[in-house]
Amino acid sequence: MNIKLILLLTLILTFAACNDKRKKSVEDSVHPSDTTCIKEISQAKTDLKNNKLVYCNYVGNIVWQALRAENEMKSLLKQNGIEYQNESSPCVIQDSRNYHCYCEFMQEKINEKFGDKFTDSLLYIADSLWIMKNRDRVFDCGSESSCWDKPAMFPGDSTYDQTKHSGLQKAFETLVKYPADYRLKKGENAMAMLQVYIDIDENGKAKVTDTQFVFWDDKTKEEDYNKKYWDYFKSIAIPLIEKTTWTPAKIKSIGVKSKNDIFIYLK
């Protein structure tokens, strides 16, 4: 085999390998009958020729999930010549159709120009700016727009869990002494726990706002027993919670005020 032929084969194989690694475009999966998608891609191409580049924020369908840092995101995108657009989702999905073709095609072009992590980075910065502008806001995870990225942590907690705190549980168990006539929990489905509602500020200072006990015997169907010891359990748990400095809940590595609903488990 001569050298020229070897070089030609090498170039062909290299070109084929490059083509295999080419990122799949939304255009590659458009069904010929999906005229809506075809029109959306055509419109996107026209807009691109007119120097219009669009970032789409997906907001769902029935429940509108607006981006809380929308204004900040719009500003950052504008600095890079990109427009912002809210994109809703259809209530009914058909397997033969592609949805959001305009937005997906635009996102491909944003990624090609700025890199795959560009918009995620802008979203992170935008949300950080929004948090810094709303330092007095109390987050409670009641909805996606008010939830923290990481819950508040008690010293010694081994996992991120907004209701279970292993460090607090261990500290409580070292202090509590169960009286001889205390009625112990029996059975896998029985329940014995103290539910505590806590406000924790951005510096980790905790304040208990309310408590309630849950006792349930799954065999006898009895509940709310051991009442004479409830105050005793609270006298241990509340000071332990309030006198300890917590790691505050965080959004984008920024400590925030938070409302918390946690459990301390009893025997």
C-alpha positions as a LaTeX table, in Angstrom:
\begin{tabular}{lrrr}
\hline
Residue & $x$ (\AA) & $y$ (\AA) & $z$ (\AA) \\
\hline
Met1 & 0.00 & 0.00 & 0.00 \\
Asn2 & 1.52 & 3.33 & $-1.04$ \\
Ile3 & 1.95 & 6.30 & 1.28 \\
Lys4 & $-0.65$ & 8.47 & $-0.49$ \\
Leu5 & $-3.34$ & 5.80 & $-0.03$ \\
Ile6 & $-2.48$ & 5.42 & 3.65 \\
Leu7 & $-2.74$ & 9.18 & 4.17 \\
Leu8 & $-6.07$ & 9.28 & 2.34 \\
Leu9 & $-7.53$ & 6.50 & 4.50 \\
Thr10 & $-6.26$ & 8.22 & 7.64 \\
Leu11 & $-7.99$ & 11.46 & 6.65 \\
Ile12 & $-11.24$ & 9.63 & 5.88 \\
Leu13 & $-11.21$ & 7.81 & 9.24 \\
Thr14 & $-10.39$ & 11.01 & 11.09 \\
Phe15 & $-13.23$ & 12.87 & 9.36 \\
Ala16 & $-15.65$ & 10.04 & 10.12 \\
Ala17 & $-14.60$ & 10.04 & 13.78 \\
Cys18 & $-15.19$ & 13.79 & 14.00 \\
Asn19 & $-18.63$ & 13.39 & 12.47 \\
Asp20 & $-19.49$ & 10.67 & 15.00 \\
Lys21 & $-18.57$ & 13.03 & 17.83 \\
Arg22 & $-20.69$ & 15.86 & 16.46 \\
Lys23 & $-23.31$ & 16.84 & 18.97 \\
Lys24 & $-26.78$ & 15.78 & 18.00 \\
Ser25 & $-28.99$ & 18.71 & 17.04 \\
Val26 & $-32.73$ & 19.05 & 17.53 \\
Glu27 & $-32.90$ & 19.04 & 13.74 \\
Asp28 & $-31.66$ & 15.45 & 13.68 \\
Ser29 & $-34.75$ & 14.14 & 15.44 \\
Val30 & $-37.50$ & 16.14 & 13.75 \\
His31 & $-40.23$ & 13.97 & 12.26 \\
Pro32 & $-41.22$ & 15.06 & 8.70 \\
Ser33 & $-44.84$ & 15.47 & 9.83 \\
Asp34 & $-43.87$ & 17.73 & 12.74 \\
Thr35 & $-44.52$ & 20.94 & 10.84 \\
Thr36 & $-44.65$ & 23.05 & 14.00 \\
Cys37 & $-41.12$ & 22.09 & 14.96 \\
Ile38 & $-39.86$ & 22.65 & 11.41 \\
Lys39 & $-41.40$ & 26.14 & 11.37 \\
Glu40 & $-39.91$ & 26.96 & 14.78 \\
Ile41 & $-36.41$ & 25.98 & 13.67 \\
Ser42 & $-36.86$ & 28.00 & 10.48 \\
Gln43 & $-37.89$ & 31.00 & 12.58 \\
Ala44 & $-34.88$ & 30.51 & 14.86 \\
Lys45 & $-32.54$ & 30.49 & 11.86 \\
Thr46 & $-34.11$ & 33.70 & 10.57 \\
Asp47 & $-33.72$ & 35.36 & 13.97 \\
Leu48 & $-30.10$ & 34.25 & 14.17 \\
Lys49 & $-29.38$ & 35.83 & 10.78 \\
Asn50 & $-30.80$ & 39.04 & 12.22 \\
Asn51 & $-28.45$ & 38.74 & 15.21 \\
Lys52 & $-31.25$ & 37.74 & 17.58 \\
Leu53 & $-30.15$ & 35.13 & 20.11 \\
Val54 & $-32.69$ & 33.96 & 22.72 \\
Tyr55 & $-32.41$ & 32.15 & 26.06 \\
Cys56 & $-35.57$ & 30.33 & 27.15 \\
Asn57 & $-36.63$ & 29.82 & 30.75 \\
Tyr58 & $-39.09$ & 26.92 & 31.08 \\
Val59 & $-42.00$ & 27.79 & 33.38 \\
Gly60 & $-44.18$ & 24.65 & 33.20 \\
Asn61 & $-47.82$ & 24.69 & 32.14 \\
Ile62 & $-50.64$ & 24.81 & 34.73 \\
Val63 & $-48.47$ & 26.15 & 37.56 \\
Trp64 & $-46.33$ & 29.03 & 36.32 \\
Gln65 & $-42.85$ & 28.65 & 37.86 \\
Ala66 & $-41.31$ & 32.04 & 37.23 \\
Leu67 & $-37.58$ & 32.50 & 37.72 \\
Arg68 & $-37.16$ & 34.48 & 40.94 \\
Ala69 & $-33.99$ & 36.13 & 39.59 \\
Glu70 & $-35.60$ & 36.95 & 36.23 \\
Asn71 & $-34.57$ & 40.61 & 36.23 \\
Glu72 & $-30.98$ & 39.77 & 37.16 \\
Met73 & $-30.84$ & 37.03 & 34.51 \\
Lys74 & $-32.22$ & 39.38 & 31.85 \\
Ser75 & $-29.54$ & 41.92 & 32.69 \\
Leu76 & $-26.70$ & 39.40 & 32.49 \\
Leu77 & $-27.98$ & 37.98 & 29.21 \\
Lys78 & $-28.36$ & 41.45 & 27.72 \\
Gln79 & $-24.69$ & 42.15 & 28.45 \\
Asn80 & $-23.91$ & 39.20 & 26.18 \\
Gly81 & $-26.36$ & 40.13 & 23.41 \\
Ile82 & $-28.96$ & 37.52 & 24.39 \\
Glu83 & $-32.70$ & 38.05 & 24.87 \\
Tyr84 & $-34.75$ & 36.39 & 27.64 \\
Gln85 & $-37.99$ & 34.51 & 26.97 \\
Asn86 & $-40.36$ & 32.51 & 29.21 \\
Glu87 & $-41.37$ & 29.22 & 27.60 \\
Ser88 & $-44.45$ & 27.28 & 28.75 \\
Ser89 & $-45.00$ & 23.55 & 28.24 \\
Pro90 & $-47.99$ & 21.88 & 26.57 \\
Cys91 & $-50.54$ & 20.04 & 28.71 \\
Val92 & $-50.80$ & 17.18 & 26.21 \\
Ile93 & $-47.71$ & 15.46 & 24.81 \\
Gln94 & $-47.63$ & 13.59 & 21.49 \\
Asp95 & $-44.81$ & 11.08 & 20.92 \\
Ser96 & $-44.33$ & 12.03 & 17.28 \\
Arg97 & $-43.71$ & 15.70 & 18.05 \\
Asn98 & $-40.77$ & 17.68 & 19.34 \\
Tyr99 & $-41.61$ & 20.54 & 21.67 \\
His100 & $-39.68$ & 23.76 & 22.32 \\
Cys101 & $-37.80$ & 23.40 & 19.01 \\
Tyr102 & $-37.19$ & 27.13 & 18.73 \\
Cys103 & $-35.77$ & 27.29 & 22.25 \\
Glu104 & $-33.70$ & 24.12 & 21.92 \\
Phe105 & $-32.18$ & 25.29 & 18.65 \\
Met106 & $-31.37$ & 28.67 & 20.20 \\
Gln107 & $-29.77$ & 26.95 & 23.20 \\
Glu108 & $-27.57$ & 24.93 & 20.85 \\
Lys109 & $-26.31$ & 28.16 & 19.30 \\
Ile110 & $-25.71$ & 29.73 & 22.73 \\
Asn111 & $-23.69$ & 26.67 & 23.73 \\
Glu112 & $-21.69$ & 26.79 & 20.50 \\
Lys113 & $-20.83$ & 30.45 & 21.00 \\
Phe114 & $-20.28$ & 30.62 & 24.77 \\
Gly115 & $-19.81$ & 27.01 & 25.96 \\
Asp116 & $-22.10$ & 24.38 & 27.48 \\
Lys117 & $-21.86$ & 25.75 & 31.03 \\
Phe118 & $-22.45$ & 29.39 & 30.14 \\
Thr119 & $-26.17$ & 29.68 & 30.94 \\
Asp120 & $-25.84$ & 27.61 & 34.14 \\
Ser121 & $-23.10$ & 29.99 & 35.27 \\
Leu122 & $-25.30$ & 33.01 & 34.53 \\
Leu123 & $-28.22$ & 31.44 & 36.43 \\
Tyr124 & $-25.94$ & 30.90 & 39.44 \\
Ile125 & $-24.72$ & 34.51 & 39.35 \\
Ala126 & $-28.26$ & 35.88 & 38.81 \\
Asp127 & $-29.66$ & 33.96 & 41.77 \\
Ser128 & $-26.74$ & 35.03 & 43.97 \\
Leu129 & $-27.44$ & 38.68 & 43.09 \\
Trp130 & $-31.14$ & 38.20 & 43.89 \\
Ile131 & $-30.35$ & 36.62 & 47.27 \\
Met132 & $-28.04$ & 39.50 & 48.19 \\
Lys133 & $-30.87$ & 41.93 & 47.36 \\
Asn134 & $-33.32$ & 39.98 & 49.57 \\
Arg135 & $-31.33$ & 39.38 & 52.76 \\
Asp136 & $-34.42$ & 39.92 & 54.96 \\
Arg137 & $-36.46$ & 37.22 & 53.25 \\
Val138 & $-37.22$ & 34.05 & 55.26 \\
Phe139 & $-37.11$ & 30.85 & 53.19 \\
Asp140 & $-39.33$ & 27.92 & 54.12 \\
Cys141 & $-39.22$ & 25.49 & 51.18 \\
Gly142 & $-42.97$ & 25.86 & 50.79 \\
Ser143 & $-42.43$ & 26.25 & 47.07 \\
Glu144 & $-39.62$ & 25.96 & 44.54 \\
Ser145 & $-39.13$ & 29.74 & 44.51 \\
Ser146 & $-38.64$ & 29.96 & 48.28 \\
Cys147 & $-36.61$ & 26.81 & 48.93 \\
Trp148 & $-32.97$ & 26.76 & 49.92 \\
Asp149 & $-30.24$ & 24.75 & 48.16 \\
Lys150 & $-28.95$ & 23.26 & 51.43 \\
Pro151 & $-30.92$ & 23.06 & 54.70 \\
Ala152 & $-29.65$ & 24.35 & 58.04 \\
Met153 & $-27.29$ & 21.89 & 59.76 \\
Phe154 & $-26.80$ & 21.06 & 63.45 \\
Pro155 & $-23.17$ & 20.31 & 64.42 \\
Gly156 & $-22.45$ & 16.66 & 63.70 \\
Asp157 & $-25.18$ & 16.18 & 61.08 \\
Ser158 & $-23.98$ & 13.55 & 58.62 \\
Thr159 & $-26.38$ & 14.24 & 55.75 \\
Tyr160 & $-28.33$ & 17.15 & 54.28 \\
Asp161 & $-31.89$ & 16.53 & 55.45 \\
Gln162 & $-34.33$ & 19.29 & 56.31 \\
Thr163 & $-36.34$ & 17.23 & 58.84 \\
Lys164 & $-33.83$ & 14.73 & 60.29 \\
His165 & $-30.69$ & 15.95 & 62.04 \\
Ser166 & $-28.41$ & 13.14 & 63.18 \\
Gly167 & $-26.16$ & 15.49 & 65.15 \\
Leu168 & $-29.10$ & 16.91 & 67.09 \\
Gln169 & $-30.56$ & 13.45 & 67.63 \\
Lys170 & $-27.28$ & 12.16 & 69.06 \\
Ala171 & $-26.85$ & 15.21 & 71.32 \\
Phe172 & $-30.43$ & 14.83 & 72.60 \\
Glu173 & $-29.96$ & 11.13 & 73.36 \\
Thr174 & $-26.86$ & 11.83 & 75.47 \\
Leu175 & $-28.91$ & 14.16 & 77.69 \\
Val176 & $-32.29$ & 12.47 & 78.00 \\
Lys177 & $-33.07$ & 9.87 & 80.67 \\
Tyr178 & $-36.28$ & 7.94 & 80.20 \\
Pro179 & $-38.26$ & 7.46 & 83.46 \\
Ala180 & $-39.03$ & 3.91 & 84.62 \\
Asp181 & $-42.76$ & 4.27 & 83.92 \\
Tyr182 & $-42.28$ & 5.89 & 80.51 \\
Arg183 & $-44.23$ & 3.94 & 77.89 \\
Leu184 & $-41.77$ & 2.77 & 75.23 \\
Lys185 & $-42.62$ & 2.59 & 71.55 \\
Lys186 & $-43.47$ & $-0.94$ & 70.36 \\
Gly187 & $-43.92$ & $-2.20$ & 66.82 \\
Glu188 & $-42.47$ & $-1.09$ & 63.47 \\
Asn189 & $-45.38$ & 1.25 & 62.74 \\
Ala190 & $-45.57$ & 2.84 & 66.18 \\
Met191 & $-44.52$ & 6.50 & 66.47 \\
Ala192 & $-42.88$ & 8.51 & 69.22 \\
Met193 & $-41.36$ & 11.85 & 68.29 \\
Leu194 & $-41.10$ & 15.52 & 69.09 \\
Gln195 & $-41.84$ & 17.84 & 66.18 \\
Val196 & $-40.10$ & 21.22 & 66.47 \\
Tyr197 & $-40.65$ & 24.37 & 64.43 \\
Ile198 & $-37.54$ & 26.54 & 64.30 \\
Asp199 & $-36.53$ & 29.85 & 62.77 \\
Ile200 & $-32.80$ & 29.97 & 62.02 \\
Asp201 & $-31.19$ & 33.21 & 60.90 \\
Glu202 & $-28.38$ & 33.74 & 58.40 \\
Asn203 & $-25.80$ & 33.49 & 61.21 \\
Gly204 & $-27.07$ & 30.16 & 62.58 \\
Lys205 & $-28.99$ & 31.55 & 65.58 \\
Ala206 & $-32.03$ & 29.33 & 66.23 \\
Lys207 & $-35.38$ & 30.18 & 67.83 \\
Val208 & $-38.03$ & 27.54 & 68.58 \\
Thr209 & $-41.45$ & 28.89 & 67.61 \\
Asp210 & $-43.64$ & 25.86 & 68.36 \\
Thr211 & $-43.56$ & 22.17 & 69.30 \\
Gln212 & $-45.87$ & 19.19 & 69.22 \\
Phe213 & $-45.62$ & 15.51 & 70.16 \\
Val214 & $-46.64$ & 12.52 & 68.09 \\
Phe215 & $-47.29$ & 9.30 & 69.99 \\
Trp216 & $-49.10$ & 6.44 & 68.28 \\
Asp217 & $-49.47$ & 2.77 & 69.23 \\
Asp218 & $-50.32$ & 0.89 & 66.05 \\
Lys219 & $-51.56$ & $-2.16$ & 67.98 \\
Thr220 & $-53.88$ & $-0.49$ & 70.52 \\
Lys221 & $-54.59$ & 2.55 & 68.29 \\
Glu222 & $-53.82$ & 4.84 & 71.23 \\
Glu223 & $-52.24$ & 8.25 & 70.75 \\
Asp224 & $-50.94$ & 11.23 & 72.73 \\
Tyr225 & $-49.75$ & 9.21 & 75.73 \\
Asn226 & $-46.70$ & 9.90 & 77.96 \\
Lys227 & $-48.13$ & 13.41 & 78.43 \\
Lys228 & $-46.65$ & 13.90 & 81.89 \\
Tyr229 & $-43.15$ & 13.76 & 80.37 \\
Trp230 & $-43.71$ & 16.11 & 77.44 \\
Asp231 & $-42.44$ & 19.16 & 79.30 \\
Tyr232 & $-39.37$ & 17.19 & 80.37 \\
Phe233 & $-38.47$ & 16.35 & 76.76 \\
Lys234 & $-38.99$ & 19.98 & 75.71 \\
Ser235 & $-36.81$ & 21.21 & 78.59 \\
Ile236 & $-33.93$ & 19.25 & 77.04 \\
Ala237 & $-34.62$ & 19.80 & 73.34 \\
Ile238 & $-35.38$ & 23.54 & 73.25 \\
Pro239 & $-32.24$ & 24.79 & 75.07 \\
Leu240 & $-30.14$ & 22.33 & 73.05 \\
Ile241 & $-31.52$ & 23.76 & 69.81 \\
Glu242 & $-31.40$ & 27.43 & 70.80 \\
Lys243 & $-28.01$ & 27.50 & 72.54 \\
Thr244 & $-26.23$ & 25.75 & 69.68 \\
Thr245 & $-24.98$ & 27.68 & 66.65 \\
Trp246 & $-26.27$ & 26.01 & 63.50 \\
Thr247 & $-24.84$ & 26.20 & 60.01 \\
Pro248 & $-27.54$ & 28.32 & 58.33 \\
Ala249 & $-29.51$ & 27.21 & 55.29 \\
Lys250 & $-27.71$ & 28.22 & 52.12 \\
Ile251 & $-28.59$ & 29.35 & 48.63 \\
Lys252 & $-25.64$ & 29.59 & 46.22 \\
Ser253 & $-23.27$ & 29.34 & 49.23 \\
Ile254 & $-24.96$ & 32.35 & 50.88 \\
Gly255 & $-26.40$ & 31.88 & 54.38 \\
Val256 & $-30.13$ & 32.74 & 54.52 \\
Lys257 & $-32.91$ & 32.98 & 57.09 \\
Ser258 & $-35.05$ & 29.83 & 57.16 \\
Lys259 & $-38.13$ & 28.26 & 58.71 \\
Asn260 & $-37.60$ & 24.64 & 59.67 \\
Asp261 & $-39.84$ & 21.75 & 60.67 \\
Ile262 & $-37.72$ & 18.98 & 62.25 \\
Phe263 & $-38.19$ & 15.76 & 64.23 \\
Ile264 & $-36.47$ & 14.39 & 67.32 \\
Tyr265 & $-37.21$ & 10.69 & 67.68 \\
Leu266 & $-38.09$ & 9.15 & 71.06 \\
Lys267 & $-37.99$ & 5.58 & 72.30 \\
\hline
\end{tabular}
